[in-house]
Structure formats: structure tokens, C-alpha cells
Short mmCIF file of C-alpha atoms and ligand atoms in Angstrom, two decimals:
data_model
loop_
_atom_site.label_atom_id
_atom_site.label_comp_id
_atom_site.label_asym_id
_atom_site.label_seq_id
_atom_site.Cartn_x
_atom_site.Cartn_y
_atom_site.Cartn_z
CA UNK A 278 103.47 118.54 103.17
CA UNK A 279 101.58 115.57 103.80
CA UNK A 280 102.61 111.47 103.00
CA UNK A 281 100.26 108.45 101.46
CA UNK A 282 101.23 105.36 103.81
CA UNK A 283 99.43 102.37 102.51
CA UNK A 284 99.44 99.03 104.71
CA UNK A 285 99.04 101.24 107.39
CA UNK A 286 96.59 99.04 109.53
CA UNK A 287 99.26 96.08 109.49
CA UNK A 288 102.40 95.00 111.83
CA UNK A 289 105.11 97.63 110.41
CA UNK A 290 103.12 100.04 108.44
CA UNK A 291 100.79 101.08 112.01
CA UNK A 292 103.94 101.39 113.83
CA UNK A 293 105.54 103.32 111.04
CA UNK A 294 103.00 106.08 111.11
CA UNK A 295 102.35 106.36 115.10
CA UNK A 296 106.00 106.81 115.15
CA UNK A 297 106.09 109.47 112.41
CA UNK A 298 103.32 111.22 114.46
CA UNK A 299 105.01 111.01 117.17
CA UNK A 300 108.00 112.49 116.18
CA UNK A 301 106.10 115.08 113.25
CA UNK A 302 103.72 117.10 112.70
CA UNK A 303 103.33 116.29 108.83
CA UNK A 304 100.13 114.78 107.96
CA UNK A 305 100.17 110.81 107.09
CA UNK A 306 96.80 109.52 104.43
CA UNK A 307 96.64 106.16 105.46
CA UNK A 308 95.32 103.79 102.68
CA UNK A 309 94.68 99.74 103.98
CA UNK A 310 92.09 97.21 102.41
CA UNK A 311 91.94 96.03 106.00
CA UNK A 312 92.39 92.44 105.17
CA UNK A 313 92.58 89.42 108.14
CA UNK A 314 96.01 91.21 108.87
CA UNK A 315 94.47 94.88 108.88
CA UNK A 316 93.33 96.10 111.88
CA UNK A 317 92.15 99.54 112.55
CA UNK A 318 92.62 99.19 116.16
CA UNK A 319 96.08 99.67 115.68
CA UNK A 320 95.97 103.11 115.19
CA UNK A 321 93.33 104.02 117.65
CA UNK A 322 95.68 106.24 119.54
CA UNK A 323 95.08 108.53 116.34
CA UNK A 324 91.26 108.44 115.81
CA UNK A 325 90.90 111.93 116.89
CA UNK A 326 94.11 113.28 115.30
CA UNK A 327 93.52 115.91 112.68
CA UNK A 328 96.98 115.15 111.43
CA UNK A 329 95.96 111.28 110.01
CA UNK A 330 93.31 110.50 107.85
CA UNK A 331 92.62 106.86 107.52
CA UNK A 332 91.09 105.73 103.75
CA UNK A 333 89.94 101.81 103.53
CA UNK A 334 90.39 100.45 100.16
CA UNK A 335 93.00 98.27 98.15
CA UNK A 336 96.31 99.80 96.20
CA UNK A 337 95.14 97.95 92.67
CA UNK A 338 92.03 100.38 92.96
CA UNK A 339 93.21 102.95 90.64
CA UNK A 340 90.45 105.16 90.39
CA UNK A 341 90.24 105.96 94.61
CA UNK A 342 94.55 106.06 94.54
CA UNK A 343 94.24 108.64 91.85
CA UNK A 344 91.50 110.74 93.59
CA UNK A 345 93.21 110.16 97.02
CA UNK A 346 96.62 111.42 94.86
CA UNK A 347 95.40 114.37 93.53
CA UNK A 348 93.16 115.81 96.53
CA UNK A 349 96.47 115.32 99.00
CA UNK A 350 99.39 116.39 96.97
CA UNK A 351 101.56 113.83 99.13
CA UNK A 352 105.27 114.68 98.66
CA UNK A 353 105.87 110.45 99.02
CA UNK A 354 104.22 107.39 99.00
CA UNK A 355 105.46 104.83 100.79
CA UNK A 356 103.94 101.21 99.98
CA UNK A 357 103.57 98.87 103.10
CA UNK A 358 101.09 97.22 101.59
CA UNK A 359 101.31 93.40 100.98
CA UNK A 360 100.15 89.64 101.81
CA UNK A 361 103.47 89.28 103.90
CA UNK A 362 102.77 85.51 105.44
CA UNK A 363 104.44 82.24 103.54
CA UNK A 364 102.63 79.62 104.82
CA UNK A 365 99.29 81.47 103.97
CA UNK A 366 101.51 82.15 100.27
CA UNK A 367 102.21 78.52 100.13
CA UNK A 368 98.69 77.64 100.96
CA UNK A 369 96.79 79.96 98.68
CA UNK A 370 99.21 82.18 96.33
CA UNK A 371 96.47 84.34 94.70
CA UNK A 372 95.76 86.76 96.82
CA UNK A 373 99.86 87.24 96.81
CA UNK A 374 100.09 87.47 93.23
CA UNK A 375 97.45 90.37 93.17
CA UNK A 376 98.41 92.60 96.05
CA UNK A 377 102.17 92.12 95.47
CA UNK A 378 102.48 91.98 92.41
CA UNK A 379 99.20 93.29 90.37
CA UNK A 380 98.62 95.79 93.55
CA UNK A 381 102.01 97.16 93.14
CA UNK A 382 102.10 97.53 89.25
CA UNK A 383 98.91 99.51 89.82
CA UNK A 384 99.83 101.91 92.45
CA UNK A 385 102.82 102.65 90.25
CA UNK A 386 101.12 103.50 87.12
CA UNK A 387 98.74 105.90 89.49
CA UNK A 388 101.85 107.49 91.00
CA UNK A 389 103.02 107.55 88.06
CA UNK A 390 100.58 109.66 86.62
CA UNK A 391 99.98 111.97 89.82
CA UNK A 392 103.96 112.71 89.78
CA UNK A 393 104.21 113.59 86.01
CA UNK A 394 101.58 116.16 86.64
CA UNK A 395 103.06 117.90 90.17
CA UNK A 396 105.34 121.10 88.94
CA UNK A 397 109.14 120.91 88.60
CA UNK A 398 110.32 121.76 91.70
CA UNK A 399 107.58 119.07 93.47
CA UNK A 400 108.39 116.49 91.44
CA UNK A 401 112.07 116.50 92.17
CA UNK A 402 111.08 116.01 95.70
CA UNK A 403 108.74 113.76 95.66
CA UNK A 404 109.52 109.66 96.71
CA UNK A 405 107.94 106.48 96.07
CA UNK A 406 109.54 104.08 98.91
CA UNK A 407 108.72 100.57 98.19
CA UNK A 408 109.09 98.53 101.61
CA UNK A 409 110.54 94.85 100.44
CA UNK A 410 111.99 92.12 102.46
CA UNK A 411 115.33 90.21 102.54
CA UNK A 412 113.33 86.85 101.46
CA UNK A 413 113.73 87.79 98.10
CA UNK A 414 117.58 86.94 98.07
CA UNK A 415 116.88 83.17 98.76
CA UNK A 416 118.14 81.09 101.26
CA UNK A 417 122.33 80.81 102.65
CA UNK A 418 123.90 78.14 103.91
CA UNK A 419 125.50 78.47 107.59
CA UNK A 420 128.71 80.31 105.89
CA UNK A 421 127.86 82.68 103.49
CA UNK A 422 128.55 85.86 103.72
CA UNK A 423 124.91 87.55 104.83
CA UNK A 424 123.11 89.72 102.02
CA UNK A 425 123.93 92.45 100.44
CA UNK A 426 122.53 94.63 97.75
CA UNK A 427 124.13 93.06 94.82
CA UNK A 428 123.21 89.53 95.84
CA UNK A 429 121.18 88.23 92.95
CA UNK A 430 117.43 87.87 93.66
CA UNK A 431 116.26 83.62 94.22
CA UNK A 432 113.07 84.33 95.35
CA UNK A 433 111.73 80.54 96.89
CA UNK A 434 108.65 80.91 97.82
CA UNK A 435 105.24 82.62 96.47
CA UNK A 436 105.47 85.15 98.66
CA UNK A 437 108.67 85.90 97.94
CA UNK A 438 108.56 85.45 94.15
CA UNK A 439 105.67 88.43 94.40
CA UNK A 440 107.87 90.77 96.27
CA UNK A 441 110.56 90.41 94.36
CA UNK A 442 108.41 90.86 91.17
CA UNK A 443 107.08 94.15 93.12
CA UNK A 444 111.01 95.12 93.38
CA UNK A 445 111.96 94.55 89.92
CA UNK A 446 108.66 96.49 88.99
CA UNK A 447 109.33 99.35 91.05
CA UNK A 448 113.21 99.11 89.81
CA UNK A 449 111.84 99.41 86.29
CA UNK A 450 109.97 102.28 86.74
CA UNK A 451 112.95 104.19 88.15
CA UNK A 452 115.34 103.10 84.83
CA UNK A 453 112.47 103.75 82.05
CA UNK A 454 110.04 106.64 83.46
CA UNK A 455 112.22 108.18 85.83
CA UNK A 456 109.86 108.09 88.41
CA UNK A 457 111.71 108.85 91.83
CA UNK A 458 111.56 105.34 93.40
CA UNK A 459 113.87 104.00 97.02
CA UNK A 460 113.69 100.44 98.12
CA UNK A 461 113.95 98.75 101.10
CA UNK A 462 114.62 95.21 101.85
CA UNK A 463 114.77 94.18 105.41
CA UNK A 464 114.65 91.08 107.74
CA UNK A 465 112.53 89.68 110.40
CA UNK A 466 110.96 92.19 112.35
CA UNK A 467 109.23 91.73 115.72
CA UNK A 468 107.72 94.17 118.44
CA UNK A 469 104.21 95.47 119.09
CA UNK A 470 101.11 95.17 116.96
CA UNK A 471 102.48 91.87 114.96
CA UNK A 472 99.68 89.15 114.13
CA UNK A 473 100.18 86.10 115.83
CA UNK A 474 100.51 83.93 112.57
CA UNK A 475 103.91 85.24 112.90
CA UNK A 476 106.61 83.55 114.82
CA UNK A 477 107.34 85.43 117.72
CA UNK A 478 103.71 86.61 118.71
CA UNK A 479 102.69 83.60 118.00
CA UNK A 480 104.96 81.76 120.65
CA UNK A 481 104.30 84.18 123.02
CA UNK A 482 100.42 83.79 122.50
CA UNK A 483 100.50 79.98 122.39
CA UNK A 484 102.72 79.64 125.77
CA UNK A 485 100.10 82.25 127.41
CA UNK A 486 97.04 79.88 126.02
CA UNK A 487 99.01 76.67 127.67
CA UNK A 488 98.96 76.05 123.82
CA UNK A 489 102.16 74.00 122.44
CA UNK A 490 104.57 76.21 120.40
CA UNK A 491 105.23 74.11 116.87
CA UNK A 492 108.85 74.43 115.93
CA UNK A 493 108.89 74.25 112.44
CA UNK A 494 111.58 70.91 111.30
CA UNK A 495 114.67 71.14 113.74
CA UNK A 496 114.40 74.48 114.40
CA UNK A 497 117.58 75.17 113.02
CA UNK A 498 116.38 77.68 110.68
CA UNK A 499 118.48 81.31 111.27
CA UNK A 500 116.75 84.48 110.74
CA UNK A 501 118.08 88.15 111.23
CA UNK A 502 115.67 89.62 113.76
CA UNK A 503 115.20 93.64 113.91
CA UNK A 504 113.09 95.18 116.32
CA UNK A 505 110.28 97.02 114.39
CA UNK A 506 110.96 100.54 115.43
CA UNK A 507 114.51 100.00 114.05
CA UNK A 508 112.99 99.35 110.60
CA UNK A 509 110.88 102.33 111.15
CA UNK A 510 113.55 105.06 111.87
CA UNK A 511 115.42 103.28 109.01
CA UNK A 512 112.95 103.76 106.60
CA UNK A 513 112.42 107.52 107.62
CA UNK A 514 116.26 107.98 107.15
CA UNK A 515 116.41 106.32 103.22
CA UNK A 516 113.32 108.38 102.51
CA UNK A 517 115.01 111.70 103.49
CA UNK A 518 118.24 111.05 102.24
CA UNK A 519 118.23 107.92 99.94
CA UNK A 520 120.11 108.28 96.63
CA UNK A 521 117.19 107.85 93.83
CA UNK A 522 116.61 104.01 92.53
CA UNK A 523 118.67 102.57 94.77
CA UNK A 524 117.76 100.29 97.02
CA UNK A 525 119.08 99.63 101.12
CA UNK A 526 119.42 96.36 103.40
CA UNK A 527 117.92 96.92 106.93
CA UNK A 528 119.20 94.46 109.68
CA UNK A 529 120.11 93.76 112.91
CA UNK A 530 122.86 91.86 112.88
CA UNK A 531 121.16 89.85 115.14
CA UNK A 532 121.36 86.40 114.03
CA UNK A 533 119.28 83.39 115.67
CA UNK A 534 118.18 79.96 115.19
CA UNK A 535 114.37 79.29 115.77
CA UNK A 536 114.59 77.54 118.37
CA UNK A 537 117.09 79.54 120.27
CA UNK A 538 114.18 82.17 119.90
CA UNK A 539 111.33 80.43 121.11
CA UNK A 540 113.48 79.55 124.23
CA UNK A 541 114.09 83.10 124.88
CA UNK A 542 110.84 83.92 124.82
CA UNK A 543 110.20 80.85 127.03
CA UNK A 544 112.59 82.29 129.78
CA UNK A 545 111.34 85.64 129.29
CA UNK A 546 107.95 84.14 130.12
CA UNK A 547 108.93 82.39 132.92
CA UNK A 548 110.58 85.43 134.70
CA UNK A 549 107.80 87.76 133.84
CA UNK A 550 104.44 85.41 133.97
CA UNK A 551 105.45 82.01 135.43
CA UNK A 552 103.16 79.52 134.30
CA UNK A 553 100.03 79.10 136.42
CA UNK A 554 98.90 75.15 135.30
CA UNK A 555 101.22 72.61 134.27
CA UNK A 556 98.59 70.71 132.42
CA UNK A 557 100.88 68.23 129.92
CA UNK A 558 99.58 69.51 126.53
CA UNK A 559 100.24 65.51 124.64
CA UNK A 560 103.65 63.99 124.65
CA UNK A 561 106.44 65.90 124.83
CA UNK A 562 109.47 65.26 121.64
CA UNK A 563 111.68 67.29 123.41
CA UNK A 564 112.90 67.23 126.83
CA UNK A 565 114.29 70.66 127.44
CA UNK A 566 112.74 71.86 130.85
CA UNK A 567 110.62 71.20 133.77
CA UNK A 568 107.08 71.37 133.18
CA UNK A 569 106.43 74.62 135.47
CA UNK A 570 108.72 76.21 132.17
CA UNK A 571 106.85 77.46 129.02
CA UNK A 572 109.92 75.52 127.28
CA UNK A 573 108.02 72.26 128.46
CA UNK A 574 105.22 73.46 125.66
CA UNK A 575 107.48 73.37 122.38
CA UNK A 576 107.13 70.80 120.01
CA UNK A 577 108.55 70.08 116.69
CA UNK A 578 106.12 69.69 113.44
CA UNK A 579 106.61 69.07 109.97
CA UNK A 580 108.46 71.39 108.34
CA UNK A 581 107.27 74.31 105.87
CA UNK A 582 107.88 73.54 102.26
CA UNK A 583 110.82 74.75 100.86
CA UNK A 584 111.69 76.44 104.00
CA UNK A 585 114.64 78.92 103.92
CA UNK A 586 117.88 77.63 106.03
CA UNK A 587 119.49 81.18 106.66
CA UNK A 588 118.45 84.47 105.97
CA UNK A 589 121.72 87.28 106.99
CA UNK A 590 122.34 91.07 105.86
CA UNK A 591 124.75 93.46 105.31
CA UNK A 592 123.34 96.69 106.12
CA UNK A 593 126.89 98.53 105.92
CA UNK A 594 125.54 100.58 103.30
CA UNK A 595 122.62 101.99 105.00
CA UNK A 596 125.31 102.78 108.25
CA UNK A 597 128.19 104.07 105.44
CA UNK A 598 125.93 105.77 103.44
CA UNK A 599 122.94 107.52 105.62
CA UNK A 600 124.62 106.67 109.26
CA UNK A 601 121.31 104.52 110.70
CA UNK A 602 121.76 102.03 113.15
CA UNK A 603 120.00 100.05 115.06
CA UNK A 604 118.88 101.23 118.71
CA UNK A 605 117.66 98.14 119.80
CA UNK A 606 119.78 94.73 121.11
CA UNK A 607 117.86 91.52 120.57
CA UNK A 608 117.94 90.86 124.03
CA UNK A 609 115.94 94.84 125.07
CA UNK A 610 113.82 94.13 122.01
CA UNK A 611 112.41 90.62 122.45
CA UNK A 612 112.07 92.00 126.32
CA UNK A 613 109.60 94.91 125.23
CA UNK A 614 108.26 92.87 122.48
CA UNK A 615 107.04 90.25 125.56
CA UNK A 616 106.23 92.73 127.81
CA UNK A 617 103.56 95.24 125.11
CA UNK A 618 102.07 91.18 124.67
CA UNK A 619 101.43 90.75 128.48
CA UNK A 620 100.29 94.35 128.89
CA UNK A 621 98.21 93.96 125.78
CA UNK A 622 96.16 91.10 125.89
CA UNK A 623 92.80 92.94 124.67
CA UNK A 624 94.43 93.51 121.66
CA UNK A 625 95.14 90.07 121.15
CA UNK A 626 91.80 88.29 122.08
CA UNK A 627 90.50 91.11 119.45
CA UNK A 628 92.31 89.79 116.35
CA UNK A 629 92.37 85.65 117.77
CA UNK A 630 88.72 84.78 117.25
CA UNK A 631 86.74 83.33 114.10
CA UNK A 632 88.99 83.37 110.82
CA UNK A 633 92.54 83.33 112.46
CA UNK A 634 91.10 79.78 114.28
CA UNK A 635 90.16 78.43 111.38
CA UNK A 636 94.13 79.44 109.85
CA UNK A 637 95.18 77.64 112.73
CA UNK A 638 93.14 74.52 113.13
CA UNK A 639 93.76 74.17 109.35
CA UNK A 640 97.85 74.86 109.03
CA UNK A 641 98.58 73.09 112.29
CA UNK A 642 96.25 69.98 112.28
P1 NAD B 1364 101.09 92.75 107.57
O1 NAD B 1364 100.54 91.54 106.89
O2 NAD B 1364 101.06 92.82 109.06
O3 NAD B 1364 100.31 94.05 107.04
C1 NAD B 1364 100.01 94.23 105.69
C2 NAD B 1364 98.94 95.33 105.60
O4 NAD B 1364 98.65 95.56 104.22
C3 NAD B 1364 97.62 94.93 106.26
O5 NAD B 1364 97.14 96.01 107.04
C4 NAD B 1364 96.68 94.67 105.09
O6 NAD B 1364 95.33 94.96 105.37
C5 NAD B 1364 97.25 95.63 104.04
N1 NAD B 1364 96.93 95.22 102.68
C6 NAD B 1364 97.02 93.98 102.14
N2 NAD B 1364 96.62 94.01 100.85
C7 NAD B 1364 96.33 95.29 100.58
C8 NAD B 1364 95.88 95.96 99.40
N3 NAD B 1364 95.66 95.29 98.25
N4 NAD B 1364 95.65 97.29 99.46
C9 NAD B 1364 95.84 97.97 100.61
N5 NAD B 1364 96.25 97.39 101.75
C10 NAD B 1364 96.49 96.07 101.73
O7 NAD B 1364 102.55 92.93 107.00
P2 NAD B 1364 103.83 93.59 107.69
O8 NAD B 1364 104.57 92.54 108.42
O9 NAD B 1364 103.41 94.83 108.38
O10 NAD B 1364 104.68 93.94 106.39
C11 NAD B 1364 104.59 95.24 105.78
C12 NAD B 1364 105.51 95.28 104.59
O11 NAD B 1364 106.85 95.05 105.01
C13 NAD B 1364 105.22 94.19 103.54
O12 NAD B 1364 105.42 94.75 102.27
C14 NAD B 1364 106.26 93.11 103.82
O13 NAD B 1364 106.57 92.41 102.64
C15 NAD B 1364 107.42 93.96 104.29
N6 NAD B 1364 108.36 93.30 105.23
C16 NAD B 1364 107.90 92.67 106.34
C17 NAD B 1364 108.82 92.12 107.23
C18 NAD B 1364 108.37 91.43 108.50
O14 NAD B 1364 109.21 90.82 109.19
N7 NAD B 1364 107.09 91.48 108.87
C19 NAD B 1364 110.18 92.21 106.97
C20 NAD B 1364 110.62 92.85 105.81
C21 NAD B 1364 109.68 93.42 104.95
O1 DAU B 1365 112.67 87.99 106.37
C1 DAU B 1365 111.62 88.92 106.27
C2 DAU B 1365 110.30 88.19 106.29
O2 DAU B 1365 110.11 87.73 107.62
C3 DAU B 1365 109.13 89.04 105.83
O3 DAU B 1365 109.31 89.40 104.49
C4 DAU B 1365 107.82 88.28 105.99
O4 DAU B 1365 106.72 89.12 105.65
C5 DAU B 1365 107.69 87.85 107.44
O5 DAU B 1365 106.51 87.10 107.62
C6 DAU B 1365 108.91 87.04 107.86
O6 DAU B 1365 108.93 85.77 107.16
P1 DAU B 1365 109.34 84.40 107.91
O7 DAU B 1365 108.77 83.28 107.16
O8 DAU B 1365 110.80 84.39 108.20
O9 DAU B 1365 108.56 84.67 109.31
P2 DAU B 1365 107.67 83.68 110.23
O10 DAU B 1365 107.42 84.42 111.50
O11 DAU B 1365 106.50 83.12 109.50
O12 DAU B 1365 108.69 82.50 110.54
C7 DAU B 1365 109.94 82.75 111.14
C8 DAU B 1365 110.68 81.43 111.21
O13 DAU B 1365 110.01 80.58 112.16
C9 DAU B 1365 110.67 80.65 109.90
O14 DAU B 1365 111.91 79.97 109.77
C10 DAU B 1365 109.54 79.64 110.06
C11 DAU B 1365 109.55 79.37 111.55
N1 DAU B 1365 108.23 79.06 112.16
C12 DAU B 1365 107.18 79.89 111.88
C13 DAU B 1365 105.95 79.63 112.42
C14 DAU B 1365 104.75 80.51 112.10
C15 DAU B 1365 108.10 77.98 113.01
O15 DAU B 1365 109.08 77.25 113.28
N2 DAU B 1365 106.88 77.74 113.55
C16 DAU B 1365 105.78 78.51 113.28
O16 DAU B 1365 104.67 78.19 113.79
#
């Protein structure tokens, strides 16, 4: 029994398989093109581990998934792997189109293949689990009712225009081949190991750096924040017990404006690393704290194109149907999430040097 993880060296898909090592003894192949949001040291812990076996190389590489395929007889596949960031999809949507979309088509038609040739009784077990996102639904206004899994797809940005492609690809293969697909879509996640082009590591890098945090617009944006483990243990519970071709909203029910995050993370900053120099970082547009408080450092900048208002979802099913819930509150998340930054801060110098400066003197000049 052994599973093909790809996107393993990224934000969800490293914490997917250190926590299905931790709590297993069946053998993950990791597959990751290592890309600007790859990063091998994110599964260090396992470099030694005879139970993971780490492959670099891309999904759309047919020839290596085939060979990887065939000489590990995984029971599932689950695909992590994807461009996941929309300002870099908004900026440059190539690279989005061929992982997402492209990559996806071609790890299907390996799979595919690989599954039509596994014996009866192994290919009734086996699983493709394609990891999507709630982006793909489009955007709601303040009262909507959140997601669920018959909202119809309105994909608005590259990004998510190439996921939900990936979806309808993976969807497709379940209806005319058979092939024994589960989907995911989820929201925001946050928690260890997330590259700080993202939101919430970002903020917390930033207001470490004395750096000011950009607020995208007003800040009134609402996203549906799920601590990453949560995803994780979700994902685990759809792949043992999903009901073939369907697919399953993961959230946390934990609704939140932008700016009511970044202040969190402020406060949690100021309670856990008060700020050491004061140092006015160019004139303030909000007043919304005394300048010993990492909320003196946020700052409102153009908004993103075509940026979503709400994102909400319904994950009833998943609780009705499979009985997962979420362990974490915002509130215990975003306070771990803070802390594994502080204790962590190798980690982040690692991944914050040549190209990711260039991202950000580019995107927020
Ligand atoms: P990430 O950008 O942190 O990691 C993506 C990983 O995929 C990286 O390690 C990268 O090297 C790898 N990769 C990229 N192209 C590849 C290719 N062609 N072949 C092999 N590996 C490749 O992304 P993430 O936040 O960990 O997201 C993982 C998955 O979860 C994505 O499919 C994303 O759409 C989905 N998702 C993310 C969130 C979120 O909040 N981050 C929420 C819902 C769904
Ligand atoms: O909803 C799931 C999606 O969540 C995933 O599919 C994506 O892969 C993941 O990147 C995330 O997308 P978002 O665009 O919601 O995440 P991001 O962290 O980029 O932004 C969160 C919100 O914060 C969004 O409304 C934009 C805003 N923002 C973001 C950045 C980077 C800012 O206001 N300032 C910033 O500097």
C-alpha cells in the first residue's frame, strides 16, 4: 500500500504528507517540480524516512508519472499540484494554464492508463483525489447563502478559470472512463509552511521586517479561513470514504474580512513579540493604533483586479455525509499559525531572498 502525493513540497501538500506519516505507516511517493513555491525543506523532518520517497519533476511529464506509476503500484493519487497564487495568475497566466490545466489533463491520461492495467479487485480501490479550491464558484455578495456543491462554477480569475478547468477535467474522466476520481474544493487555508506571497504569512512577515502590511482596496474583502491541518484530516476522510465522482466543500465556517485579519494578527504580534522600533514606515492612511502596535504598519493599496468580495461554504455535506469537522477555532489557529512563524524564522529568511524580492518590489511598487 503506498500513495503518489504530488505538490508535496508546497503549503498544503508538505503538511498533508508529514501528517499522514505521522499518523501511518503507509508509504507516501512524493512528486513536486519544486517551483518558487516548492521547497524541499519542508519535508526535512522526513529525509531519512524509509517510508517517503521524494521524486522532483512536473505532473505534465508523462513519461516519469508513468514509470513512477507502474514501479509503486500506489492505491491513490492525490494531486496537490498547482500555481495556486492570483496576483502571480493575473500577472503572468501561462504557467497557470499549463500546470492547472495542461498538468492536470496529463496526469489523468497517465493514471488513466496505470489504473486500466491494475487487476479487478485493485482497481476498485484505487482513488484519484483532485485537491480544488472554493475560488472556482466566483464571488458572493455580503448575503448569499455561502457555497455549496451545486453552486454553478464563475471562475473570475486565471487562476481560478485553470482550476476549475482541472475540475471539470477530472469530472469528465469520472462520467466517460470511469476512472475512480473525488474532489475537493476548499477555502483559505493558513498555518505552517505557507509562502509569504500569501496573506497571512505575509502580514506576519512584513510586521516582523517593520515592513508595512498592504491591505488590498478597503479591506472589506471576506474569506472563509481553515486552518491547514483541518483541510488535511478532511482530505484523508473523503479519500477513505468519499462516494466516487463526487466532489466535497471543506470550510471553516470561519468567516472574516481582511482587515479584521490583519488586525488579529497585529494583536497577536503585539502580545507575543511587541515591536522593538517604532520607526514611521511613510505616512500612515489609517489611524488605527499607537505606533508601538504592528496595526500602526497597515496601509491600504490599490486593489487586485477583479478581486472577489466574499468567498463562504457549506461544508454540511462533508459533516452529514463522512462526519469531519473542523478541530481548529480561528482564534487557536491564527495563534499557532503566529507562533510556528516566530519560532520559525530560518525557514522564512530561507525562502525570502532573490526571486520572491523581485515578486515583491515588482507587485507592490
Ligand atoms: P503552493 O503554491 O504552496 O504549492 C504548490 C506546489 O505544487 C509547489 O510545491 C510546487 O512546486 C508544485 N508544483 C507546481 N507546478 C507543478 C507541476 N507542474 N508538477 C509538479 N509539482 C508542481 O500551493 P498550496 O497552497 O499548497 O495549494 C495546494 C493545492 O491546494 C492547489 O491545488 C490549490 O489550488 C489548492 N488549494 C489551496 C488553498 C489555499 O488556501 N492555499 C485552498 C484551497 C485549495
Ligand atoms: O479560497 C481558496 C484560495 O485561497 C486558494 O485557492 C488559493 O490558492 C489561495 O492563494 C487563496 O487565494 P486568495 O486570493 O483568497 O488568497 P491571498 O492570501 O492571496 O489573499 C487573501 C485575501 O487578502 C484576498 O482578498 C486578497 C487580500 N490580500 C492579499 C495579499 C497578498 C491583501 O489585501 N493584501 C495582500 O498583500
Amino acid at each position: 500500500m503506498t500513495i503518489l502525493v504530488t505538490g508535496s513540497a508546497g503549503f498544503i501538500g508538505a503538511n498533508f504528507v508529514l501528517d499522514w506519516l505521522a499518523q501511518s505507516d503507509e508509504p507516501v511517493v512524493s512528486l513536486d517540480k519544486l517551483t518558487y513555491a516548492g521547497n524541499r525543506q519542508n519535508l526535512a523532518s522526513l529525509e531519512c524516512d524509509p517510508r517517503h520517497c521524494f521524486v522532483h519533476g512536473d505532473i505534465g511529464d508523462t513519461a516519469l508519472v508513468a514509470e513512477l506509476l507502474a514501479g509503486h503500484q500506489p492505491r491513490a493519487v492525490l494531486n496537490f499540484a498547482a500555481e495556486s497564487h492570483v496576483d502571480r495568475s493575473i500577472d503572468g497566466p501561462e504557467d497557470f494554464i499549463q500546470t492547472n490545466i495542461v498538468g492536470t489533463f496529463r496526469l489523468l491520461e497517465a493514471v488513466k492508463a496505470y489504473w486500466q492495467t491494475l487487476a479487478s479487485a485493485d482497481g476498485e480501490a484505487f482513488r484519484f483525489l483532485h485537491v480544488s479550491t472554493d475560488e472556482v464558484y466566483g464571488s458572493l455578495s455580503p448575503s448569499d447563502a455561502a457555497f455549496t456543491e451545486s453552486t454553478a462554477y464563475q471562475p473570475n480569475s486565471p487562476y481560478s478559470a485553470s482550476k476549475a478547468a482541472s475540475d471539470h477535467l477530472v469530472r469528465a474522466y469520472f462520467h466517460t472512463y470511469g476512472l475512480p476520481v473525488l474532489t475537493t474544493n476548499c477555502s483559505n487555508n493558513y498555518g505552517p509552511y505557507h509562502f509569504p506571497e500569501k496573506l497571512i504569512p505575509l502580514v506576519i512577515h512584513n510586521a516582523l521586517a517593520g515592513q508595512p502590511l498592504p491591505v488590498y482596496g478597503d479591506g472589506q474583502q471576506i474569506r472563509d479561513w481553515l486552518y491547514v491541518t483541518d483541510h488535511c484530516s478532511a482530505i484523508r476522510r473523503v479519500l477513505a470514504a468519499g462516494r466516487l465522482g463526487e466532489t466535497y466543500n471543506v470550510g471553516g465556517c470561519n468567516e472574516k474580512s481582511n482587515l479584521d485579519v490583519v488586525r488579529s494578527i497585529c494583536d497577536l504580534l503585539d502580545e507575543l513579540q511587541p515591536r522593538q522600533s517604532c520607526a514611521p514606515v511613510g505616512a500612515s492612511n489609517l489611524t488605527d493604533g499607537p505606533a508601538s502596535s504592528y496595526r500602526s504598519l497597515i496601509r491600504f493599496v490599490k486593489d487586485r483586479p477583479g478581486h472577489d468580495r466574499r468567498y463562504a461554504i457549506d461544508a454540511s455535506k462533508l459533516a452529514r455525509e463522512l462526519g469531519w469537522e473542523p478541530a481548529q477555532t480561528f482564534e487557536s489557529g491564527i495563534r499557532q499559525t503566529v507562533r510556528w512563524y516566530l519560532d520559525n524564522q530560518d525557514w522564512v529568511t530561507h525562502i525570502t531572498s532573490g526571486a520572491y524580492r523581485d515578486w515583491m518590489s515588482k507587485h507592490y511598487s
